[in-house]
Short mmCIF file of C-alpha atoms in Angstrom, two decimals:
data_model
loop_
_atom_site.label_atom_id
_atom_site.label_comp_id
_atom_site.label_asym_id
_atom_site.label_seq_id
_atom_site.Cartn_x
_atom_site.Cartn_y
_atom_site.Cartn_z
CA MET A 1 87.67 134.26 1.61
CA LYS A 2 89.14 130.93 2.77
CA LYS A 3 86.02 130.42 4.93
CA PHE A 4 83.82 130.25 1.84
CA ILE A 5 85.87 127.70 -0.09
CA PRO A 6 84.30 124.66 1.67
CA LEU A 7 80.82 126.15 1.13
CA ILE A 8 81.57 126.79 -2.56
CA LEU A 9 82.90 123.24 -2.96
CA VAL A 10 79.75 121.80 -1.35
CA LEU A 11 77.53 123.92 -3.63
CA VAL A 12 79.51 122.85 -6.71
CA LEU A 13 79.25 119.22 -5.60
CA ILE A 14 75.48 119.51 -5.10
CA ALA A 15 75.06 121.26 -8.45
CA GLY A 16 77.09 118.51 -10.13
CA MET A 17 74.92 115.82 -8.55
CA LEU A 18 71.74 117.62 -9.65
CA VAL A 19 72.97 118.00 -13.22
CA SER A 20 74.08 114.37 -13.33
CA THR A 21 70.72 113.18 -11.99
CA TYR A 22 68.80 115.38 -14.43
CA ASN A 23 70.84 114.10 -17.38
CA LYS A 24 70.30 110.49 -16.32
CA VAL A 25 66.52 110.93 -16.06
CA MET A 26 66.42 112.88 -19.34
CA VAL A 27 68.20 110.05 -21.17
CA LEU A 28 65.81 107.49 -19.69
CA ASP A 29 62.83 109.66 -20.69
CA GLU A 30 64.13 109.89 -24.25
CA ASN A 31 64.66 106.12 -24.31
CA VAL A 32 60.99 105.64 -23.39
CA ASP A 33 59.91 108.00 -26.19
CA GLN A 34 62.16 106.19 -28.65
CA ALA A 35 60.83 102.78 -27.61
CA TRP A 36 57.26 104.05 -27.94
CA ALA A 37 58.01 105.35 -31.43
CA GLN A 38 59.06 101.82 -32.39
CA VAL A 39 55.80 100.42 -31.02
CA GLU A 40 53.88 102.99 -33.06
CA ASN A 41 55.96 102.14 -36.10
CA THR A 42 55.06 98.45 -35.94
CA LEU A 43 51.40 99.20 -35.19
CA LYS A 44 51.37 101.49 -38.24
CA ARG A 45 52.86 98.71 -40.33
CA ARG A 46 50.02 96.42 -39.28
CA ALA A 47 47.45 99.12 -39.98
CA ASP A 48 48.97 99.59 -43.45
CA LEU A 49 48.69 95.87 -44.20
CA ILE A 50 45.02 95.73 -43.23
CA PRO A 51 43.58 97.46 -46.35
CA ASN A 52 45.40 94.96 -48.58
CA LEU A 53 44.05 92.10 -46.50
CA VAL A 54 40.53 93.55 -46.60
CA ASN A 55 40.66 94.03 -50.37
CA THR A 56 41.82 90.45 -50.87
CA VAL A 57 39.04 89.13 -48.65
CA LYS A 58 36.45 91.36 -50.39
CA GLY A 59 36.96 89.48 -53.63
CA TYR A 60 35.91 86.23 -51.97
CA ALA A 61 33.49 87.42 -49.34
CA GLY A 62 31.60 90.36 -50.74
CA HIS A 63 28.61 89.79 -48.50
CA GLU A 64 30.72 89.72 -45.31
CA LYS A 65 30.46 93.51 -45.04
CA ASP A 66 30.10 93.51 -41.24
CA VAL A 67 33.48 91.85 -40.84
CA LEU A 68 35.13 94.20 -43.31
CA THR A 69 33.54 97.23 -41.62
CA GLU A 70 34.76 95.99 -38.24
CA VAL A 71 38.31 95.67 -39.59
CA THR A 72 38.17 99.12 -41.16
CA ASN A 73 36.87 100.68 -37.93
CA ALA A 74 39.57 98.95 -35.90
CA ARG A 75 42.23 100.27 -38.27
CA SER A 76 40.79 103.77 -37.89
CA SER A 77 40.92 103.46 -34.09
CA MET A 78 44.54 102.36 -34.34
CA ASN A 79 45.43 105.34 -36.52
CA ASN A 80 43.66 107.79 -34.18
CA ALA A 81 45.23 106.46 -30.95
CA SER A 82 47.87 108.60 -29.26
CA THR A 83 48.49 107.20 -25.76
CA PRO A 84 49.48 103.72 -24.62
CA GLU A 85 45.97 103.24 -23.20
CA GLU A 86 44.30 104.26 -26.48
CA TYR A 87 46.67 102.02 -28.43
CA ALA A 88 45.95 99.10 -26.10
CA LYS A 89 42.19 99.57 -26.62
CA ALA A 90 42.62 99.93 -30.39
CA ASN A 91 44.92 96.92 -30.41
CA GLU A 92 42.21 94.85 -28.72
CA GLU A 93 39.68 96.00 -31.37
CA MET A 94 42.14 95.10 -34.12
CA ASN A 95 42.72 91.63 -32.65
CA GLN A 96 38.95 91.03 -32.51
CA ALA A 97 38.57 92.21 -36.10
CA LEU A 98 41.37 89.94 -37.28
CA LYS A 99 39.70 87.01 -35.51
CA SER A 100 36.56 87.83 -37.52
CA ILE A 101 38.58 87.70 -40.74
CA ASN A 102 39.79 84.24 -39.74
CA VAL A 103 36.15 83.15 -39.46
CA VAL A 104 35.57 84.38 -43.03
CA VAL A 105 38.67 82.49 -44.17
CA GLU A 106 37.26 79.29 -42.70
CA ALA A 107 34.03 79.87 -44.64
CA TYR A 108 35.90 80.33 -47.94
CA PRO A 109 38.49 77.55 -48.36
CA GLU A 110 39.56 78.89 -51.76
CA LEU A 111 40.60 82.11 -50.01
CA LYS A 112 43.13 80.16 -47.92
CA ALA A 113 44.71 78.93 -51.14
CA ASP A 114 44.98 82.42 -52.68
CA THR A 115 48.66 83.42 -52.95
CA ASN A 116 48.00 87.09 -52.21
CA PHE A 117 46.07 86.16 -49.09
CA GLN A 118 48.79 83.75 -47.95
CA ASN A 119 51.46 86.42 -48.43
CA LEU A 120 49.42 88.99 -46.53
CA GLN A 121 48.80 86.52 -43.71
CA ALA A 122 52.54 85.83 -43.49
CA GLU A 123 53.31 89.56 -43.44
CA LEU A 124 50.68 90.10 -40.78
CA ALA A 125 52.03 87.25 -38.66
CA GLY A 126 55.54 88.70 -38.91
CA THR A 127 54.20 92.11 -37.97
CA GLU A 128 52.38 90.68 -34.97
CA ASN A 129 55.68 89.22 -33.78
CA ARG A 130 57.38 92.59 -34.27
CA ILE A 131 54.64 94.28 -32.26
CA ALA A 132 55.16 91.82 -29.42
CA VAL A 133 58.93 92.42 -29.45
CA GLU A 134 58.59 96.20 -29.56
CA ARG A 135 55.93 96.20 -26.86
CA LYS A 136 58.27 94.13 -24.68
CA ARG A 137 61.16 96.54 -25.33
CA TYR A 138 58.94 99.52 -24.58
CA ASN A 139 57.74 98.01 -21.31
CA GLU A 140 61.33 97.17 -20.30
CA THR A 141 62.38 100.76 -21.04
CA VAL A 142 59.42 102.14 -19.09
CA GLY A 143 60.36 99.85 -16.22
CA LYS A 144 63.92 101.24 -16.12
CA TYR A 145 62.62 104.79 -16.28
CA ASN A 146 59.96 104.24 -13.61
CA ARG A 147 62.44 102.62 -11.26
CA ALA A 148 64.81 105.56 -11.71
CA VAL A 149 62.22 108.29 -11.10
CA ARG A 150 60.85 106.49 -8.05
CA ARG A 151 64.25 105.72 -6.46
CA PHE A 152 65.51 108.05 -3.74
CA PRO A 153 67.14 110.61 -4.12
CA THR A 154 66.45 110.72 -7.88
CA SER A 155 62.72 110.84 -7.10
CA ILE A 156 63.15 114.27 -5.52
CA MET A 157 64.90 115.70 -8.57
CA ALA A 158 62.52 113.93 -10.97
CA GLY A 159 59.51 115.34 -9.11
CA MET A 160 60.92 118.88 -9.18
CA MET A 161 61.63 118.62 -12.91
CA GLY A 162 58.24 117.15 -13.83
CA PHE A 163 59.37 113.62 -14.67
CA ASP A 164 56.41 111.43 -13.78
CA LYS A 165 55.96 107.69 -13.88
CA ARG A 166 55.20 106.45 -17.42
CA GLN A 167 52.54 103.91 -18.35
CA TYR A 168 53.16 100.44 -19.66
CA PHE A 169 51.56 99.15 -22.86
CA GLU A 170 49.32 96.52 -21.31
CA ILE A 171 46.89 94.11 -22.89
CA SER A 172 43.32 93.71 -21.75
CA GLU A 173 41.99 90.80 -19.72
CA ALA A 174 40.22 89.49 -22.83
CA GLU A 175 43.50 89.35 -24.77
CA ALA A 176 45.21 87.58 -21.86
CA GLU A 177 42.70 84.70 -21.91
CA VAL A 178 43.96 81.47 -23.41
CA PRO A 179 41.94 80.62 -26.53
CA THR A 180 39.93 77.41 -26.59
CA VAL A 181 40.95 74.97 -29.31
CA ASN A 182 38.25 72.54 -30.36
CA PHE A 183 38.85 69.99 -33.13
CA GLU A 184 35.30 68.65 -33.32
#
């Protein structure tokens, strides 16, 4: 019996290490899911503000139906997205649609002075900042998780338990371009 005590101790030690590693990766995985939920939450907030913005613009720019349709379609894409890639694509569509609204605003100076529009623009700007913060937090959390599941020996346990590398919420090349400002 005394011969088996060292073997039992080694097996208990290995089991303890496996459980500890599993728990660590599980917590990191949950952190990624939680961070993603916050990104979705802020994207939903923006999508909820869009109908109010569209309705305010409609009163001033009834014949700008293409712009309003583009915004509505972008909002629909945002609501139907489910993965970081789909959200990134929908986010790009939404940014393009919001740029189109800004063109309409330039065409209707009285719209810029409308209190409802100003309030919605301020809410939207605040929401855009929240999205940027939550996207940054999500990407940081994904980075921690990815480093953990790729680091040896955790990578062995993570691979056996089905923990794969997670994807970052990345912007497109078009969104990364610096806008041209022209005061002519």
